[in-house]
Short mmCIF file of C-alpha atoms in Angstrom, two decimals:
data_model
loop_
_atom_site.label_atom_id
_atom_site.label_comp_id
_atom_site.label_asym_id
_atom_site.label_seq_id
_atom_site.Cartn_x
_atom_site.Cartn_y
_atom_site.Cartn_z
CA UNK A 991 19.14 170.61 233.17
CA UNK A 992 20.60 167.10 233.32
CA UNK A 993 24.40 167.04 233.26
CA UNK A 994 27.00 164.39 232.50
CA UNK A 995 27.65 164.13 236.25
CA UNK A 996 23.98 163.25 236.86
CA UNK A 997 24.19 160.45 234.30
CA UNK A 998 27.45 159.17 235.81
CA UNK A 999 25.93 159.04 239.29
CA UNK A 1000 22.79 157.25 238.07
CA UNK A 1001 24.82 154.70 236.10
CA UNK A 1002 27.38 154.13 238.85
CA UNK A 1003 30.32 155.14 236.67
CA UNK A 1004 32.69 158.07 236.38
CA UNK A 1005 31.92 161.13 234.27
CA UNK A 1006 34.87 160.13 232.08
CA UNK A 1007 33.15 156.83 231.28
CA UNK A 1008 29.97 158.68 230.29
CA UNK A 1009 32.07 160.93 228.06
CA UNK A 1010 33.69 157.93 226.39
CA UNK A 1011 30.30 156.34 225.69
CA UNK A 1012 29.03 159.42 223.87
CA UNK A 1013 32.34 160.40 222.29
CA UNK A 1014 33.22 157.06 220.73
CA UNK A 1015 35.78 155.85 223.29
CA UNK A 1016 36.36 152.25 224.40
CA UNK A 1017 33.87 151.10 227.03
CA UNK A 1018 32.65 147.62 227.92
CA UNK A 1019 29.25 146.70 226.52
CA UNK A 1020 27.80 146.34 230.04
CA UNK A 1021 28.93 149.82 231.15
CA UNK A 1022 27.84 151.41 227.90
CA UNK A 1023 24.38 149.92 228.32
CA UNK A 1024 24.13 151.25 231.89
CA UNK A 1025 25.13 154.72 230.75
CA UNK A 1026 22.67 154.74 227.84
CA UNK A 1027 19.87 153.51 230.08
CA UNK A 1028 20.57 156.19 232.70
CA UNK A 1029 20.78 158.87 230.01
CA UNK A 1030 17.42 157.81 228.58
CA UNK A 1031 15.75 157.79 232.02
CA UNK A 1032 17.12 161.25 232.85
CA UNK A 1033 16.41 162.69 229.40
CA UNK A 1034 20.09 163.44 228.75
CA UNK A 1035 20.83 164.09 225.07
CA UNK A 1036 24.42 165.16 224.27
CA UNK A 1037 24.78 167.88 221.68
CA UNK A 1038 26.48 165.94 218.90
CA UNK A 1039 27.17 169.02 216.79
CA UNK A 1040 28.85 170.87 219.65
CA UNK A 1041 30.79 167.75 220.57
CA UNK A 1042 32.03 167.35 217.00
CA UNK A 1043 33.15 170.97 216.93
CA UNK A 1044 35.05 170.50 220.19
CA UNK A 1045 36.66 167.26 219.08
CA UNK A 1046 37.16 168.37 215.47
CA UNK A 1047 36.18 164.80 214.62
CA UNK A 1048 32.74 163.24 214.09
CA UNK A 1049 31.32 160.16 215.79
CA UNK A 1050 31.07 158.43 212.41
CA UNK A 1051 33.37 155.96 210.71
CA UNK A 1052 33.33 155.25 206.98
CA UNK A 1053 33.17 151.78 205.46
CA UNK A 1054 34.21 151.82 201.80
CA UNK A 1055 33.57 148.54 199.96
CA UNK A 1056 33.38 147.50 196.29
CA UNK A 1057 29.96 145.83 196.09
CA UNK A 1058 27.25 145.73 198.75
CA UNK A 1059 25.25 143.29 196.58
CA UNK A 1060 27.94 140.69 197.22
CA UNK A 1061 26.93 138.85 200.39
CA UNK A 1062 30.59 138.59 201.37
CA UNK A 1063 30.72 142.36 201.81
CA UNK A 1064 27.27 142.43 203.40
CA UNK A 1065 28.50 140.13 206.17
CA UNK A 1066 31.75 142.10 206.45
CA UNK A 1067 29.74 145.31 206.88
CA UNK A 1068 27.72 143.70 209.67
CA UNK A 1069 30.94 142.82 211.48
CA UNK A 1070 32.12 146.44 211.23
CA UNK A 1071 28.79 147.78 212.45
CA UNK A 1072 28.55 145.41 215.41
CA UNK A 1073 32.05 146.37 216.55
CA UNK A 1074 31.39 150.09 216.09
CA UNK A 1075 28.25 149.86 218.21
CA UNK A 1076 30.41 148.90 221.19
CA UNK A 1077 31.51 152.50 221.43
CA UNK A 1078 28.41 154.22 220.08
CA UNK A 1079 29.99 155.05 216.73
CA UNK A 1080 27.86 155.13 213.61
CA UNK A 1081 28.89 153.63 210.27
CA UNK A 1082 28.44 155.28 206.88
CA UNK A 1083 28.49 152.74 204.05
CA UNK A 1084 30.07 153.71 200.72
CA UNK A 1085 29.84 151.46 197.65
CA UNK A 1086 32.54 152.00 194.98
CA UNK A 1087 31.59 149.45 192.29
CA UNK A 1088 35.34 148.79 191.90
CA UNK A 1089 35.67 152.35 190.54
CA UNK A 1090 38.73 154.29 191.72
CA UNK A 1091 37.19 157.68 190.86
CA UNK A 1092 34.06 156.91 192.86
CA UNK A 1093 36.24 155.67 195.71
CA UNK A 1094 38.23 158.92 195.63
CA UNK A 1095 35.05 160.96 196.02
CA UNK A 1096 34.09 158.94 199.10
CA UNK A 1097 37.57 159.43 200.56
CA UNK A 1098 37.21 163.18 200.00
CA UNK A 1099 33.87 163.08 201.82
CA UNK A 1100 35.50 161.28 204.75
CA UNK A 1101 37.98 164.15 205.02
CA UNK A 1102 35.35 166.88 204.58
CA UNK A 1103 33.11 165.32 207.23
CA UNK A 1104 36.07 164.75 209.54
CA UNK A 1105 35.15 161.12 210.06
CA UNK A 1106 36.69 159.42 213.06
CA UNK A 1107 38.22 156.72 210.86
CA UNK A 1108 37.77 154.64 207.72
CA UNK A 1109 37.74 150.92 206.92
CA UNK A 1110 38.42 150.40 203.21
CA UNK A 1111 38.41 147.45 200.82
CA UNK A 1112 40.41 149.18 198.11
CA UNK A 1113 39.23 149.35 194.51
CA UNK A 1114 42.85 149.12 193.35
CA UNK A 1115 45.99 147.86 195.02
CA UNK A 1116 48.16 150.59 193.47
CA UNK A 1117 45.76 153.41 192.50
CA UNK A 1118 43.79 153.84 195.73
CA UNK A 1119 45.10 157.07 197.28
CA UNK A 1120 44.77 157.55 201.04
CA UNK A 1121 47.07 160.58 201.26
CA UNK A 1122 44.23 162.99 202.08
CA UNK A 1123 43.23 160.89 205.09
CA UNK A 1124 46.84 160.49 206.18
CA UNK A 1125 47.33 164.26 205.93
CA UNK A 1126 44.43 164.80 208.34
CA UNK A 1127 45.58 161.93 210.58
CA UNK A 1128 42.32 160.07 210.07
CA UNK A 1129 42.98 156.43 211.00
CA UNK A 1130 42.54 153.86 208.23
CA UNK A 1131 42.37 150.06 208.24
CA UNK A 1132 42.53 148.11 204.98
CA UNK A 1133 40.25 145.08 204.87
CA UNK A 1134 40.22 142.10 202.47
CA UNK A 1135 42.61 143.79 200.02
CA UNK A 1136 46.23 144.86 200.30
CA UNK A 1137 47.43 148.35 199.47
CA UNK A 1138 50.74 149.12 197.82
CA UNK A 1139 52.83 152.05 199.00
CA UNK A 1140 50.59 152.88 201.98
CA UNK A 1141 51.35 151.92 205.57
CA UNK A 1142 48.13 151.11 207.43
CA UNK A 1143 46.74 148.32 209.59
CA UNK A 1144 45.21 145.53 207.52
CA UNK A 1145 42.92 142.51 207.99
CA UNK A 1146 43.15 140.00 205.16
CA UNK A 1147 42.28 136.49 204.06
CA UNK A 1148 45.11 134.15 203.10
CA UNK A 1149 44.03 134.17 199.46
CA UNK A 1150 46.97 132.24 198.04
CA UNK A 1151 46.68 129.44 200.57
CA UNK A 1152 42.92 129.18 200.08
CA UNK A 1153 43.00 129.16 196.28
CA UNK A 1154 45.87 126.68 196.28
CA UNK A 1155 43.85 124.36 198.53
CA UNK A 1156 40.80 124.78 196.29
CA UNK A 1157 42.74 123.91 193.13
CA UNK A 1158 44.50 121.00 194.85
CA UNK A 1159 41.07 119.62 195.76
CA UNK A 1160 40.00 119.72 192.10
CA UNK A 1161 43.20 117.95 191.09
CA UNK A 1162 42.68 115.28 193.74
CA UNK A 1163 39.18 114.67 192.36
CA UNK A 1164 40.63 113.83 188.94
CA UNK A 1165 40.07 117.12 187.07
CA UNK A 1166 42.89 118.15 184.75
CA UNK A 1167 41.66 120.96 182.49
CA UNK A 1168 41.06 123.33 185.39
CA UNK A 1169 40.09 126.92 184.58
CA UNK A 1170 40.43 129.92 186.85
CA UNK A 1171 38.13 132.92 186.57
CA UNK A 1172 39.76 135.61 188.68
CA UNK A 1173 38.88 139.25 189.28
CA UNK A 1174 40.04 142.55 187.74
CA UNK A 1175 43.73 143.06 187.09
CA UNK A 1176 45.27 145.25 189.77
CA UNK A 1177 43.11 144.01 192.66
CA UNK A 1178 45.25 142.20 195.23
CA UNK A 1179 42.60 139.53 195.74
CA UNK A 1180 42.61 138.77 192.00
CA UNK A 1181 46.38 138.47 191.86
CA UNK A 1182 46.70 136.37 195.01
CA UNK A 1183 43.93 133.90 194.12
CA UNK A 1184 45.36 133.46 190.63
CA UNK A 1185 48.82 132.90 192.14
CA UNK A 1186 47.50 130.19 194.46
CA UNK A 1187 45.76 128.44 191.57
CA UNK A 1188 48.95 128.46 189.49
CA UNK A 1189 51.05 127.26 192.39
CA UNK A 1190 48.79 124.26 192.92
CA UNK A 1191 49.11 123.27 189.25
CA UNK A 1192 52.86 123.72 189.33
CA UNK A 1193 53.21 121.72 192.56
CA UNK A 1194 51.13 118.91 191.07
CA UNK A 1195 53.36 118.70 188.00
CA UNK A 1196 56.47 119.01 190.14
CA UNK A 1197 55.63 115.91 192.16
CA UNK A 1198 56.51 113.70 189.18
CA UNK A 1199 59.17 114.65 186.61
CA UNK A 1200 57.36 112.55 184.00
CA UNK A 1201 53.95 114.09 184.66
CA UNK A 1202 54.08 116.85 182.05
CA UNK A 1203 53.62 114.66 178.94
CA UNK A 1204 50.60 112.84 180.29
CA UNK A 1205 49.15 115.90 182.05
CA UNK A 1206 49.76 118.39 179.26
CA UNK A 1207 46.25 119.77 179.85
CA UNK A 1208 47.56 121.34 183.05
CA UNK A 1209 49.83 123.54 180.97
CA UNK A 1210 47.01 125.05 178.88
CA UNK A 1211 45.97 128.63 179.60
CA UNK A 1212 42.52 128.39 181.14
CA UNK A 1213 42.69 131.70 183.01
CA UNK A 1214 40.27 134.57 182.54
CA UNK A 1215 39.88 137.95 184.26
CA UNK A 1216 36.37 139.19 185.01
CA UNK A 1217 34.74 141.85 187.17
CA UNK A 1218 33.82 139.93 190.37
CA UNK A 1219 30.17 140.06 189.27
CA UNK A 1220 27.68 137.45 188.02
CA UNK A 1221 27.63 138.56 184.40
CA UNK A 1222 31.41 138.72 184.25
CA UNK A 1223 31.65 135.16 185.51
CA UNK A 1224 29.03 133.98 183.00
CA UNK A 1225 30.80 135.57 180.04
CA UNK A 1226 34.20 134.25 181.09
CA UNK A 1227 32.86 130.72 181.53
CA UNK A 1228 30.99 130.83 178.22
CA UNK A 1229 34.25 131.83 176.53
CA UNK A 1230 36.09 128.95 178.21
CA UNK A 1231 33.42 126.44 177.18
CA UNK A 1232 33.73 127.59 173.56
CA UNK A 1233 37.42 126.60 173.45
CA UNK A 1234 38.36 123.53 171.32
CA UNK A 1235 39.57 121.83 174.51
CA UNK A 1236 37.05 123.07 177.03
CA UNK A 1237 37.90 122.88 180.75
CA UNK A 1238 36.58 120.06 182.88
CA UNK A 1239 36.50 122.21 186.05
CA UNK A 1240 36.50 125.86 187.05
CA UNK A 1241 37.76 127.65 190.12
CA UNK A 1242 35.81 130.92 190.38
CA UNK A 1243 37.68 133.44 192.50
CA UNK A 1244 34.59 134.90 194.13
CA UNK A 1245 31.03 133.81 194.86
CA UNK A 1246 29.23 136.03 192.32
CA UNK A 1247 31.43 134.89 189.44
CA UNK A 1248 30.77 131.29 190.52
CA UNK A 1249 27.04 131.94 190.09
CA UNK A 1250 27.71 133.28 186.60
CA UNK A 1251 29.93 130.30 185.77
CA UNK A 1252 27.15 127.93 186.85
CA UNK A 1253 24.72 129.75 184.57
CA UNK A 1254 27.08 129.30 181.60
CA UNK A 1255 27.55 125.60 182.41
CA UNK A 1256 23.79 125.06 182.50
CA UNK A 1257 23.29 127.14 179.33
CA UNK A 1258 25.72 124.79 177.57
CA UNK A 1259 23.58 121.80 178.54
CA UNK A 1260 26.10 120.55 181.07
CA UNK A 1261 25.94 119.78 184.79
CA UNK A 1262 28.42 119.61 187.65
CA UNK A 1263 30.28 117.50 188.54
CA UNK A 1264 31.09 116.46 184.95
CA UNK A 1265 32.41 120.02 184.87
CA UNK A 1266 33.55 120.73 188.41
CA UNK A 1267 32.60 124.10 189.88
CA UNK A 1268 34.24 125.52 193.00
CA UNK A 1269 33.52 128.96 194.45
CA UNK A 1270 35.97 131.05 196.47
CA UNK A 1271 33.35 132.38 198.86
CA UNK A 1272 30.16 130.93 200.30
CA UNK A 1273 26.67 131.52 198.91
CA UNK A 1274 23.62 130.91 201.12
CA UNK A 1275 22.08 128.30 198.84
CA UNK A 1276 25.31 126.35 198.18
CA UNK A 1277 24.26 123.32 200.30
CA UNK A 1278 20.68 123.39 199.00
CA UNK A 1279 20.99 123.21 195.20
CA UNK A 1280 21.51 119.88 193.44
CA UNK A 1281 24.27 119.22 192.88
CA UNK A 1282 25.33 121.21 195.94
CA UNK A 1283 28.16 123.67 195.42
CA UNK A 1284 31.68 123.20 196.80
CA UNK A 1285 33.03 126.44 198.28
CA UNK A 1286 35.91 127.98 200.13
CA UNK A 1287 34.15 129.51 203.13
CA UNK A 1288 35.54 132.94 204.01
CA UNK A 1289 35.49 134.57 207.47
CA UNK A 1290 33.68 137.64 206.15
CA UNK A 1291 32.02 138.73 209.42
CA UNK A 1292 35.28 138.22 211.33
CA UNK A 1293 37.14 140.34 208.77
CA UNK A 1294 34.80 143.26 209.43
CA UNK A 1295 34.76 142.79 213.21
CA UNK A 1296 38.55 142.58 213.44
CA UNK A 1297 39.14 145.55 211.11
CA UNK A 1298 36.72 147.73 213.06
CA UNK A 1299 38.36 146.87 216.37
CA UNK A 1300 41.79 147.74 214.99
CA UNK A 1301 40.32 151.05 213.84
CA UNK A 1302 38.77 151.70 217.26
CA UNK A 1303 42.18 151.20 218.84
CA UNK A 1304 43.66 153.83 216.54
CA UNK A 1305 40.79 156.24 217.18
CA UNK A 1306 41.39 155.81 220.91
CA UNK A 1307 44.98 156.92 220.38
CA UNK A 1308 46.91 153.65 220.49
CA UNK A 1309 50.31 154.04 218.85
CA UNK A 1310 51.27 150.37 218.64
CA UNK A 1311 53.23 149.17 215.57
CA UNK A 1312 51.10 148.60 212.48
CA UNK A 1313 49.41 145.21 212.39
CA UNK A 1314 48.42 142.86 209.59
CA UNK A 1315 45.97 140.17 210.69
CA UNK A 1316 45.55 137.24 208.28
CA UNK A 1317 42.51 134.97 208.61
CA UNK A 1318 42.07 131.61 206.91
CA UNK A 1319 39.35 130.13 204.72
CA UNK A 1320 37.99 126.59 204.95
CA UNK A 1321 37.04 124.13 202.21
CA UNK A 1322 33.41 122.97 202.21
CA UNK A 1323 33.36 119.91 199.95
CA UNK A 1324 30.01 119.22 198.26
CA UNK A 1325 28.69 117.49 195.15
CA UNK A 1326 29.79 119.94 192.43
CA UNK A 1327 33.39 118.67 192.58
CA UNK A 1328 32.76 114.92 192.93
CA UNK A 1329 34.92 114.20 189.86
CA UNK A 1330 34.53 114.24 186.08
CA UNK A 1331 33.17 110.67 186.02
CA UNK A 1332 30.76 111.07 188.95
CA UNK A 1333 27.85 112.45 186.92
CA UNK A 1334 24.39 111.50 188.10
CA UNK A 1335 21.30 111.30 185.89
CA UNK A 1336 20.61 114.48 183.91
CA UNK A 1337 17.44 116.47 184.53
CA UNK A 1338 14.79 115.98 181.85
CA UNK A 1339 15.18 118.27 178.87
CA UNK A 1340 18.97 118.69 179.11
CA UNK A 1341 20.99 118.26 175.92
CA UNK A 1342 23.21 115.21 175.84
#
């Protein structure tokens, strides 16, 4: 019968290194590959069930996200998985649909299955409850969204800075009736992106004490909350376009709502950039459509990769002070925000 010592000798490493490879410890990719190759050649298959019983912890981490259909979270999940593969951990994906009750059931499963750790993009800043994980000392890293009243490592995007830059770009292009479609109330990303939008408007007015009378449109309430999904963005934009003074631009606080906003703009017989459209989050076809879509590009893969590596450190027993890593977005300027007077010829069949 092949033993762990046989694998260690064949791979040119210590038995402890072999153990770390199969128990989810930190090992370089090159050494892990040598160990796995030697194990395969010798027919060594560790008993995962017995190992889990000994460790009282599985070789699985949970990834709890709001919406796998959103390509932002798809890329984030890939970052988590690629990092987890470094140490031979598997990832179980849980989709909450922004539902706190559904999220709670997944958190209970993480405890019941004694997962090694959890990366979570919380459904609610204040209502997400991690106490069951904390009670079992299961490491947790928050990703993309802040948590209130819970002390865990976190990897975030600078939402306020990014949304402020996005709104400032629309202002610089000459738009004045700028709407903001943000996400559900209570989600930290919704609150932060709305705050950045408002700060940009306030800063613009504050530059000139006499600006308010001539830029009174900036003081109108063009904010709407939606559900971070396409249909929510479409309904919110349709409602904005029905206003007596409709907006001349919209900042959509995620990529799916931007798609819905574009649908509503087209349904109204309008085209960017006469109504500017800017998405907080990239979509694959943004550079390809005409007019091409201006976006704030988010480091979605890096968010997942960084969060998973923080989690791996905790699983390995590191007791460093809690960390919050903040990544930045970048503005990708395209045709959809060229300015309210930069309209090109309309496609045939559009209403004038």
